[in-house]
């Protein structure tokens, strides 16, 4: 009788899942998986296994619930995701480990956070944000030298990385005060942590005008003038032009004129191509630690493009928290 009841329940949730799938409602899909996990894992009928193909929506839901402050629901989503992966051997996503680390950190379970982050670092090439988070967690657990090494690794690649530099100075001050006084001043409460995507907020009021607009440019004048005219008319207040070694004299003269506007910075570089943003450490140099726009000088908005397009793109990005960027065509 219990099996009949379980099958009836699975039928109901499979239909609800299909409906949510048609509506592209990832949270409803995740809720169906949460409520039917026991029956799905026990079911031998392959016709219900189509629900497993969408198990990654549980990661989306985990990010969403983390953002709105519901850590308990976020952990439930991660646990069910982990159960599906272990039961059906479909492979963990690296986002699972990153989210696990963030959740455990929020709940002050630092040992488990380090365990999650170790798996995260094994699954991908470690970036600066992960290394910053890792170093801070190690320091929090008393592994000061290991944490210090993480900050030094970041600074070796990016000498102007502000958070890594601050963290290194805090750890050094902590160790010095402990050595000299026997009782360390609590410098470590000010440590910066990485993996901050869950903390990104949609611009409010007219603050969308302060979202940095970074333009990659080389030897193009006409389209760049059109783009800047549009941006300035729309009220954008933080515009950076990354010039990749241009030699076109009229363009260089235009740079000298336009950078008199306080809203525009011209950054003169060697020709680094489309990776200039990262190769020249632009984000660190200008203290950009939230959302930003990266575009080419020949991408000029059409007449019908709304002035607050950046606000609209930010809202779109916020609706899909498992995504890192959004593109306008």
XYZ file of C-alpha atoms in Angstrom:
329
model
C 0.000 0.000 0.000
C 2.870 2.335 0.839
C 4.383 1.780 -2.620
C 1.088 2.694 -4.277
C 0.895 5.885 -2.212
C 4.494 6.767 -3.056
C 3.873 6.204 -6.766
C 0.757 8.383 -6.651
C 2.776 11.111 -4.965
C 5.526 10.807 -7.587
C 2.971 11.061 -10.400
C 1.601 14.275 -8.902
C 5.033 15.841 -8.481
C 6.174 14.759 -11.944
C 3.200 16.609 -13.468
C 3.875 19.671 -11.313
C 7.515 19.492 -12.392
C 6.528 19.407 -16.081
C 4.267 22.408 -15.576
C 7.040 24.350 -13.824
C 9.422 23.356 -16.604
C 7.064 24.722 -19.260
C 6.835 27.974 -17.283
C 10.663 28.069 -16.844
C 10.069 28.360 -13.082
C 13.278 26.979 -11.575
C 12.174 27.483 -7.965
C 9.014 25.411 -8.499
C 11.058 22.737 -10.237
C 13.444 22.672 -7.284
C 10.528 22.441 -4.838
C 9.167 19.394 -6.698
C 12.559 17.713 -6.416
C 12.786 18.550 -2.707
C 9.407 16.998 -2.004
C 9.896 13.882 -4.120
C 13.554 13.059 -3.460
C 12.850 9.873 -1.444
C 10.466 8.507 -4.057
C 12.736 9.416 -6.974
C 15.748 7.735 -5.401
C 13.741 4.571 -4.697
C 11.846 4.474 -7.999
C 12.861 1.846 -10.579
C 10.644 3.231 -13.339
C 12.777 5.169 -15.827
C 9.859 7.317 -17.001
C 10.255 9.508 -13.901
C 14.004 9.893 -14.224
C 13.543 12.880 -16.572
C 13.247 14.964 -13.403
C 16.839 14.119 -12.526
C 18.100 15.859 -15.674
C 17.102 19.134 -14.037
C 18.768 18.501 -10.685
C 20.998 21.568 -11.252
C 17.985 23.793 -10.531
C 18.648 22.893 -6.894
C 21.885 24.901 -7.122
C 19.970 27.831 -8.585
C 17.477 27.574 -5.720
C 20.304 27.310 -3.159
C 21.801 30.581 -4.447
C 18.394 32.259 -4.423
C 17.594 31.239 -0.839
C 21.094 32.249 0.285
C 20.527 35.701 -1.205
C 17.204 36.212 0.538
C 18.649 35.095 3.880
C 17.056 31.637 4.131
C 20.173 29.588 4.910
C 18.145 26.586 6.082
C 16.318 26.246 2.769
C 19.580 26.794 0.896
C 21.248 23.952 2.795
C 18.244 21.703 2.125
C 18.643 22.349 -1.610
C 22.362 21.563 -1.455
C 21.805 18.378 0.550
C 19.192 17.068 -1.882
C 21.445 17.984 -4.825
C 24.250 16.023 -3.167
C 21.954 13.063 -2.588
C 20.912 12.937 -6.247
C 24.538 13.133 -7.395
C 25.668 10.368 -5.038
C 22.682 8.115 -5.824
C 22.863 8.427 -9.601
C 26.605 9.154 -9.994
C 26.019 12.201 -12.210
C 28.979 14.245 -10.952
C 29.213 17.246 -8.633
C 29.236 20.751 -10.045
C 31.960 23.043 -8.706
C 29.203 25.516 -7.721
C 28.066 22.953 -5.147
C 31.366 23.271 -3.274
C 31.440 27.083 -3.539
C 27.910 27.364 -2.162
C 28.638 24.853 0.573
C 31.660 26.886 1.641
C 29.645 30.111 1.744
C 26.786 28.537 3.721
C 29.069 26.898 6.255
C 30.915 30.189 6.681
C 27.614 31.994 7.317
C 26.735 29.381 9.933
C 30.235 29.659 11.512
C 31.058 26.029 10.729
C 34.563 26.928 9.546
C 36.006 23.397 9.438
C 33.261 22.283 7.066
C 33.647 25.506 5.062
C 37.344 24.686 4.543
C 36.438 21.131 3.511
C 33.979 22.445 0.906
C 36.450 25.027 -0.331
C 39.202 22.419 -0.672
C 36.945 20.409 -2.980
C 36.085 23.610 -4.864
C 39.780 24.323 -5.435
C 40.338 20.751 -6.631
C 37.532 21.063 -9.188
C 38.593 24.304 -10.914
C 41.584 26.563 -11.396
C 41.551 28.680 -8.239
C 40.718 32.346 -8.834
C 41.543 35.306 -6.609
C 38.146 35.379 -4.897
C 38.389 31.711 -3.908
C 41.972 32.183 -2.693
C 40.934 35.225 -0.637
C 38.086 33.275 0.954
C 40.342 30.279 1.573
C 43.056 32.393 3.218
C 40.547 34.142 5.469
C 38.999 30.851 6.577
C 42.427 29.386 7.345
C 43.270 32.405 9.506
C 39.928 32.121 11.268
C 40.850 28.531 12.144
C 44.237 29.537 13.513
C 46.243 28.462 10.457
C 47.771 31.924 10.082
C 50.846 31.083 8.035
C 48.828 29.042 5.537
C 46.294 31.852 5.238
C 49.078 34.375 4.823
C 50.472 32.306 1.941
C 47.127 32.539 0.127
C 47.200 36.337 0.345
C 50.799 36.406 -0.880
C 49.863 34.207 -3.862
C 47.187 36.721 -4.886
C 49.536 39.690 -4.472
C 52.242 37.952 -6.518
C 49.809 37.967 -9.469
C 48.018 41.232 -8.673
C 50.158 43.567 -6.531
C 47.329 46.116 -6.331
C 44.688 43.666 -5.052
C 43.203 45.747 -2.177
C 41.548 43.032 -0.088
C 44.558 40.706 -0.225
C 46.872 43.559 0.803
C 44.593 44.542 3.689
C 44.252 40.932 4.855
C 48.012 40.409 4.749
C 48.607 43.528 6.853
C 45.927 42.452 9.343
C 47.426 38.985 9.753
C 50.922 40.425 10.149
C 49.657 42.891 12.768
C 47.836 40.067 14.552
C 50.949 37.884 14.654
C 53.141 40.796 15.791
C 50.777 41.757 18.619
C 50.527 38.161 19.763
C 54.298 37.830 19.832
C 54.929 41.115 21.639
C 52.032 41.247 24.061
C 51.136 37.605 24.477
C 47.526 38.553 23.792
C 46.702 39.355 20.203
C 44.516 42.297 19.276
C 41.502 41.015 17.358
C 42.600 42.304 13.959
C 41.118 39.251 12.256
C 37.532 40.381 12.740
C 38.186 42.807 9.854
C 39.320 40.178 7.345
C 37.797 40.356 3.873
C 36.215 37.215 2.460
C 35.851 36.349 -1.218
C 33.158 34.472 -3.190
C 30.865 37.493 -2.859
C 28.479 36.928 -5.758
C 25.619 36.127 -3.391
C 26.040 39.626 -1.904
C 25.646 41.548 -5.186
C 22.667 43.917 -5.089
C 20.585 45.447 -7.860
C 21.264 49.220 -8.120
C 18.558 51.316 -6.455
C 17.369 54.824 -7.290
C 19.657 56.290 -9.922
C 22.742 54.416 -8.675
C 22.696 52.441 -11.932
C 24.403 55.510 -13.391
C 27.421 54.708 -11.181
C 27.862 51.148 -12.480
C 31.301 51.221 -14.149
C 31.237 51.143 -17.964
C 34.546 49.781 -19.285
C 35.170 50.233 -23.022
C 37.880 48.295 -24.872
C 39.234 50.543 -27.625
C 41.867 50.604 -30.377
C 42.117 53.012 -33.319
C 38.359 53.568 -33.660
C 37.074 57.103 -33.381
C 33.637 57.538 -34.969
C 31.829 54.747 -33.128
C 33.584 55.578 -29.838
C 32.391 59.195 -30.052
C 28.824 57.977 -30.673
C 28.987 55.552 -27.762
C 30.368 58.138 -25.323
C 27.834 60.735 -26.445
C 25.035 58.256 -25.727
C 26.450 57.224 -22.328
C 27.027 60.782 -21.149
C 23.595 61.863 -22.347
C 22.094 58.917 -20.437
C 23.822 60.146 -17.282
C 26.473 57.467 -16.698
C 29.142 58.722 -14.306
C 31.918 56.096 -14.283
C 33.306 55.448 -17.760
C 36.707 53.883 -18.390
C 38.302 53.649 -21.856
C 40.995 50.986 -22.137
C 43.121 52.068 -25.082
C 45.133 49.212 -26.558
C 48.123 51.077 -27.965
C 46.230 53.206 -30.504
C 48.268 55.275 -32.969
C 45.466 57.068 -34.881
C 46.229 60.731 -34.218
C 42.621 62.082 -34.327
C 41.665 59.456 -31.729
C 44.560 60.441 -29.460
C 43.514 64.087 -29.747
C 39.951 63.092 -28.863
C 41.225 61.258 -25.773
C 43.017 64.400 -24.604
C 39.755 66.328 -24.957
C 37.270 63.805 -23.535
C 39.291 62.933 -20.428
C 38.797 66.495 -19.226
C 35.296 65.286 -18.356
C 35.408 63.998 -14.753
C 33.137 61.105 -15.703
C 35.637 59.632 -18.186
C 39.031 58.017 -17.547
C 41.331 57.011 -20.408
C 43.706 54.180 -19.484
C 46.576 53.925 -21.964
C 47.888 50.382 -22.342
C 49.955 48.245 -24.673
C 47.852 46.224 -27.096
C 46.369 43.557 -24.832
C 43.280 42.850 -26.911
C 40.009 41.732 -25.369
C 41.706 40.525 -22.171
C 43.010 44.020 -21.298
C 40.532 44.261 -18.428
C 42.229 41.382 -16.617
C 45.799 41.739 -17.869
C 45.988 45.353 -16.681
C 44.284 44.690 -13.308
C 41.674 47.341 -14.096
C 39.150 46.131 -11.506
C 41.713 46.314 -8.721
C 43.207 49.586 -9.940
C 39.882 51.400 -9.808
C 38.365 49.585 -6.822
C 35.601 47.908 -8.833
C 34.228 45.138 -6.614
C 30.627 44.888 -7.779
C 28.841 44.574 -11.115
C 30.264 46.355 -14.149
C 29.816 46.575 -17.926
C 32.571 45.486 -20.339
C 32.038 46.418 -23.967
C 33.762 47.312 -27.241
C 33.977 50.794 -28.715
C 31.914 49.788 -31.763
C 28.883 48.645 -29.722
C 26.634 51.714 -30.017
C 23.091 51.599 -28.547
C 20.275 52.018 -31.049
C 17.883 54.952 -30.775
C 15.235 52.848 -29.020
C 17.636 51.649 -26.292
C 16.432 52.906 -22.877
C 18.869 55.031 -20.891
C 18.550 52.724 -17.876
C 19.529 49.625 -19.851
C 22.207 48.846 -17.235
C 19.575 48.814 -14.477
C 17.431 46.450 -16.554
C 20.392 44.166 -17.242
C 21.231 44.166 -13.512
C 17.680 43.106 -12.660
C 17.862 40.352 -15.267
C 21.146 39.113 -13.821
C 19.668 39.128 -10.318
C 16.738 36.944 -11.489
C 19.229 34.263 -12.549
C 21.678 34.050 -9.624
C 23.461 31.027 -11.088
C 24.714 33.243 -13.945
C 27.751 35.518 -13.753
C 27.018 37.819 -16.685
C 24.281 38.941 -19.031
C 24.618 40.222 -22.589
C 22.618 42.808 -24.522
C 22.169 42.292 -28.267
